[in-house]
PDB file of C-alpha atoms in Angstrom:
ATOM      1  CA  GLN A  15      -6.275  16.263   6.678  1.00 89.00           C
ATOM      2  CA  VAL A  16      -6.573  12.825   5.152  1.00 92.00           C
ATOM      3  CA  HIS A  17      -7.436   9.788   7.205  1.00 95.00           C
ATOM      4  CA  LEU A  18      -6.241   6.355   6.001  1.00 96.00           C
ATOM      5  CA  VAL A  19      -7.173   2.903   7.278  1.00 96.00           C
ATOM      6  CA  GLU A  20      -5.691  -0.353   6.074  1.00 96.00           C
ATOM      7  CA  SER A  21      -7.285  -3.771   6.136  1.00 95.00           C
ATOM      8  CA  GLY A  22      -6.866  -7.203   4.755  1.00 96.00           C
ATOM      9  CA  GLY A  23      -3.515  -8.359   6.216  1.00 93.00           C
ATOM     10  CA  GLY A  24      -3.022 -11.778   7.749  1.00 96.00           C
ATOM     11  CA  LEU A  25      -1.121 -15.134   7.533  1.00 97.00           C
ATOM     12  CA  VAL A  26      -0.825 -16.789   4.152  1.00 97.00           C
ATOM     13  CA  GLN A  27       1.209 -19.744   2.883  1.00 97.00           C
ATOM     14  CA  PRO A  28       3.920 -19.219   0.204  1.00 98.00           C
ATOM     15  CA  GLY A  29       2.278 -18.981  -3.211  1.00 97.00           C
ATOM     16  CA  GLY A  30      -0.929 -17.700  -1.805  1.00 97.00           C
ATOM     17  CA  SER A  31      -2.849 -14.345  -2.265  1.00 98.00           C
ATOM     18  CA  LEU A  32      -3.978 -11.556  -0.089  1.00 98.00           C
ATOM     19  CA  ARG A  33      -5.845  -8.347  -0.951  1.00 98.00           C
ATOM     20  CA  LEU A  34      -5.127  -5.282   1.118  1.00 98.00           C
ATOM     21  CA  SER A  35      -7.442  -2.263   1.145  1.00 97.00           C
ATOM     22  CA  CYS A  36      -7.016   1.247   2.283  1.00 97.00           C
ATOM     23  CA  SER A  37     -10.043   3.420   2.912  1.00 97.00           C
ATOM     24  CA  TYR A  38      -9.409   7.124   2.759  1.00 95.00           C
ATOM     25  CA  SER A  39     -11.439  10.161   3.870  1.00 92.00           C
ATOM     26  CA  GLY A  40     -11.120  13.875   4.521  1.00 90.00           C
ATOM     27  CA  ASN A  41      -9.600  16.363   2.144  1.00 87.00           C
ATOM     28  CA  ILE A  42      -9.001  13.762  -0.577  1.00 87.00           C
ATOM     29  CA  ALA A  43      -9.020  16.333  -3.362  1.00 86.00           C
ATOM     30  CA  THR A  44      -5.486  17.190  -2.309  1.00 88.00           C
ATOM     31  CA  ILE A  45      -4.110  13.734  -2.951  1.00 90.00           C
ATOM     32  CA  GLU A  46      -1.655  13.645  -5.812  1.00 93.00           C
ATOM     33  CA  LYS A  47      -0.707   9.988  -5.592  1.00 95.00           C
ATOM     34  CA  MET A  48      -1.170   7.042  -3.235  1.00 96.00           C
ATOM     35  CA  ASN A  49       1.414   4.340  -2.277  1.00 97.00           C
ATOM     36  CA  TRP A  50       1.824   1.122  -0.552  1.00 98.00           C
ATOM     37  CA  TYR A  51       4.975   0.926   1.603  1.00 97.00           C
ATOM     38  CA  ARG A  52       6.257  -1.905   3.565  1.00 97.00           C
ATOM     39  CA  TRP A  53       8.631  -2.354   6.403  1.00 95.00           C
ATOM     40  CA  ALA A  54      10.288  -5.483   7.781  1.00 90.00           C
ATOM     41  CA  PRO A  55      12.639  -5.619  10.787  1.00 82.00           C
ATOM     42  CA  GLY A  56      16.118  -5.211   9.484  1.00 82.00           C
ATOM     43  CA  ASN A  57      15.093  -3.839   6.153  1.00 81.00           C
ATOM     44  CA  GLN A  58      14.529  -0.385   4.834  1.00 82.00           C
ATOM     45  CA  HIS A  59      11.137   1.142   4.348  1.00 88.00           C
ATOM     46  CA  GLU A  60      10.256   0.163   0.786  1.00 94.00           C
ATOM     47  CA  VAL A  61       7.630   1.656  -1.608  1.00 97.00           C
ATOM     48  CA  VAL A  62       5.849  -1.358  -3.054  1.00 97.00           C
ATOM     49  CA  ALA A  63       3.447   0.288  -5.494  1.00 98.00           C
ATOM     50  CA  THR A  64       2.193   3.780  -6.454  1.00 98.00           C
ATOM     51  CA  ILE A  65      -0.917   4.982  -8.220  1.00 97.00           C
ATOM     52  CA  THR A  66      -1.336   8.579  -9.290  1.00 94.00           C
ATOM     53  CA  SER A  67      -4.450  10.628  -9.509  1.00 91.00           C
ATOM     54  CA  GLY A  68      -4.490   9.947 -13.214  1.00 91.00           C
ATOM     55  CA  GLY A  69      -4.352   6.155 -12.728  1.00 92.00           C
ATOM     56  CA  ALA A  70      -0.632   5.597 -13.669  1.00 96.00           C
ATOM     57  CA  THR A  71       0.950   2.814 -11.699  1.00 97.00           C
ATOM     58  CA  THR A  72       4.528   1.816 -10.800  1.00 98.00           C
ATOM     59  CA  TYR A  73       5.899  -1.075  -8.901  1.00 98.00           C
ATOM     60  CA  ALA A  74       9.063  -2.144  -7.050  1.00 97.00           C
ATOM     61  CA  ASP A  75      11.043  -4.621  -9.112  1.00 96.00           C
ATOM     62  CA  SER A  76      10.601  -7.174  -6.228  1.00 95.00           C
ATOM     63  CA  VAL A  77       6.829  -7.309  -6.815  1.00 97.00           C
ATOM     64  CA  LYS A  78       6.363  -6.690 -10.507  1.00 97.00           C
ATOM     65  CA  GLY A  79       4.062  -9.167 -12.112  1.00 97.00           C
ATOM     66  CA  ARG A  80       2.791 -10.384  -8.705  1.00 98.00           C
ATOM     67  CA  PHE A  81       1.116  -7.349  -7.145  1.00 98.00           C
ATOM     68  CA  ALA A  82      -1.486  -4.993  -8.616  1.00 98.00           C
ATOM     69  CA  ILE A  83      -2.454  -1.609  -7.253  1.00 98.00           C
ATOM     70  CA  SER A  84      -5.837  -0.081  -7.925  1.00 96.00           C
ATOM     71  CA  ARG A  85      -8.035   2.625  -6.782  1.00 94.00           C
ATOM     72  CA  ASP A  86     -11.877   2.951  -6.613  1.00 93.00           C
ATOM     73  CA  ASN A  87     -12.732   6.584  -6.425  1.00 88.00           C
ATOM     74  CA  ALA A  88     -16.411   5.930  -6.000  1.00 92.00           C
ATOM     75  CA  LYS A  89     -15.684   3.947  -2.822  1.00 94.00           C
ATOM     76  CA  ASN A  90     -12.638   6.009  -1.702  1.00 94.00           C
ATOM     77  CA  THR A  91     -10.640   2.859  -1.510  1.00 96.00           C
ATOM     78  CA  MET A  92      -7.268   1.824  -2.754  1.00 96.00           C
ATOM     79  CA  ASN A  93      -6.356  -1.848  -3.055  1.00 97.00           C
ATOM     80  CA  LEU A  94      -3.321  -3.930  -3.411  1.00 98.00           C
ATOM     81  CA  GLN A  95      -3.801  -7.407  -4.822  1.00 98.00           C
ATOM     82  CA  MET A  96      -0.873  -9.644  -3.893  1.00 98.00           C
ATOM     83  CA  ASN A  97      -0.393 -12.976  -5.659  1.00 98.00           C
ATOM     84  CA  SER A  98       2.348 -15.677  -5.597  1.00 98.00           C
ATOM     85  CA  LEU A  99       3.352 -14.423  -2.205  1.00 98.00           C
ATOM     86  CA  LYS A 100       6.836 -15.168  -0.883  1.00 97.00           C
ATOM     87  CA  PRO A 101       8.264 -15.248   2.622  1.00 95.00           C
ATOM     88  CA  GLU A 102      10.251 -12.163   1.847  1.00 94.00           C
ATOM     89  CA  ASP A 103       6.966 -10.314   1.342  1.00 96.00           C
ATOM     90  CA  THR A 104       6.424 -10.596   5.078  1.00 96.00           C
ATOM     91  CA  ALA A 105       6.225  -7.007   6.431  1.00 96.00           C
ATOM     92  CA  ILE A 106       3.931  -4.415   7.798  1.00 97.00           C
ATOM     93  CA  TYR A 107       2.228  -2.727   4.830  1.00 97.00           C
ATOM     94  CA  TYR A 108       1.319   0.950   5.092  1.00 97.00           C
ATOM     95  CA  CYS A 109      -1.032   3.026   3.034  1.00 97.00           C
ATOM     96  CA  ASN A 110       0.338   6.464   2.117  1.00 97.00           C
ATOM     97  CA  ALA A 111      -1.186   9.540   0.490  1.00 96.00           C
ATOM     98  CA  TYR A 112       1.141  12.118  -0.976  1.00 94.00           C
ATOM     99  CA  ARG A 113      -0.476  15.482  -1.038  1.00 92.00           C
ATOM    100  CA  GLY A 114       2.341  17.722  -2.373  1.00 91.00           C
ATOM    101  CA  ALA A 115       4.801  20.125  -0.792  1.00 90.00           C
ATOM    102  CA  ILE A 116       2.042  22.196   0.798  1.00 88.00           C
ATOM    103  CA  TYR A 117      -0.021  19.529   2.455  1.00 87.00           C
ATOM    104  CA  GLY A 118       2.668  16.823   2.924  1.00 92.00           C
ATOM    105  CA  GLU A 119       1.790  13.154   3.518  1.00 93.00           C
ATOM    106  CA  SER A 120      -0.741  11.103   5.409  1.00 95.00           C
ATOM    107  CA  TRP A 121      -0.162   7.549   6.687  1.00 96.00           C
ATOM    108  CA  GLY A 122      -2.242   4.689   7.865  1.00 96.00           C
ATOM    109  CA  ARG A 123      -1.346   2.640  10.878  1.00 96.00           C
ATOM    110  CA  GLY A 124      -0.297  -0.440   8.867  1.00 96.00           C
ATOM    111  CA  THR A 125      -1.422  -3.982   8.510  1.00 96.00           C
ATOM    112  CA  GLN A 126       0.732  -7.108   9.090  1.00 97.00           C
ATOM    113  CA  VAL A 127       1.335  -9.494   6.233  1.00 97.00           C
ATOM    114  CA  THR A 128       3.014 -12.794   7.155  1.00 97.00           C
ATOM    115  CA  VAL A 129       3.962 -15.315   4.492  1.00 97.00           C
ATOM    116  CA  SER A 130       4.893 -18.651   6.110  1.00 96.00           C
ATOM    117  CA  SER A 131       4.194 -22.387   5.877  1.00 94.00           C
TER     118      SER A 131
END
């Protein structure tokens, strides 16, 4: 089992920045990659950013150049630095750990990000 806890959400004005963190614990050796997802009412669940166990990163087109995902293995923390935030970035952001076909996935409870003036 892997336990995930998100933090760092909140209210920010358009153009502002926020940093989300995801602390993970448990059987973390089984994690193949970690993701940030987001969900906004009326929209589909969207994968925002991914980081593999080897450190490779990918981003949704909607956040490229604005968001940066990172992972600190010494602190068992994954981060999402979000800059130049837009109202359409408003959503609940979820931390996800993909552990392969055998172990499945683990999810955090989510953290609300609201971008509004």
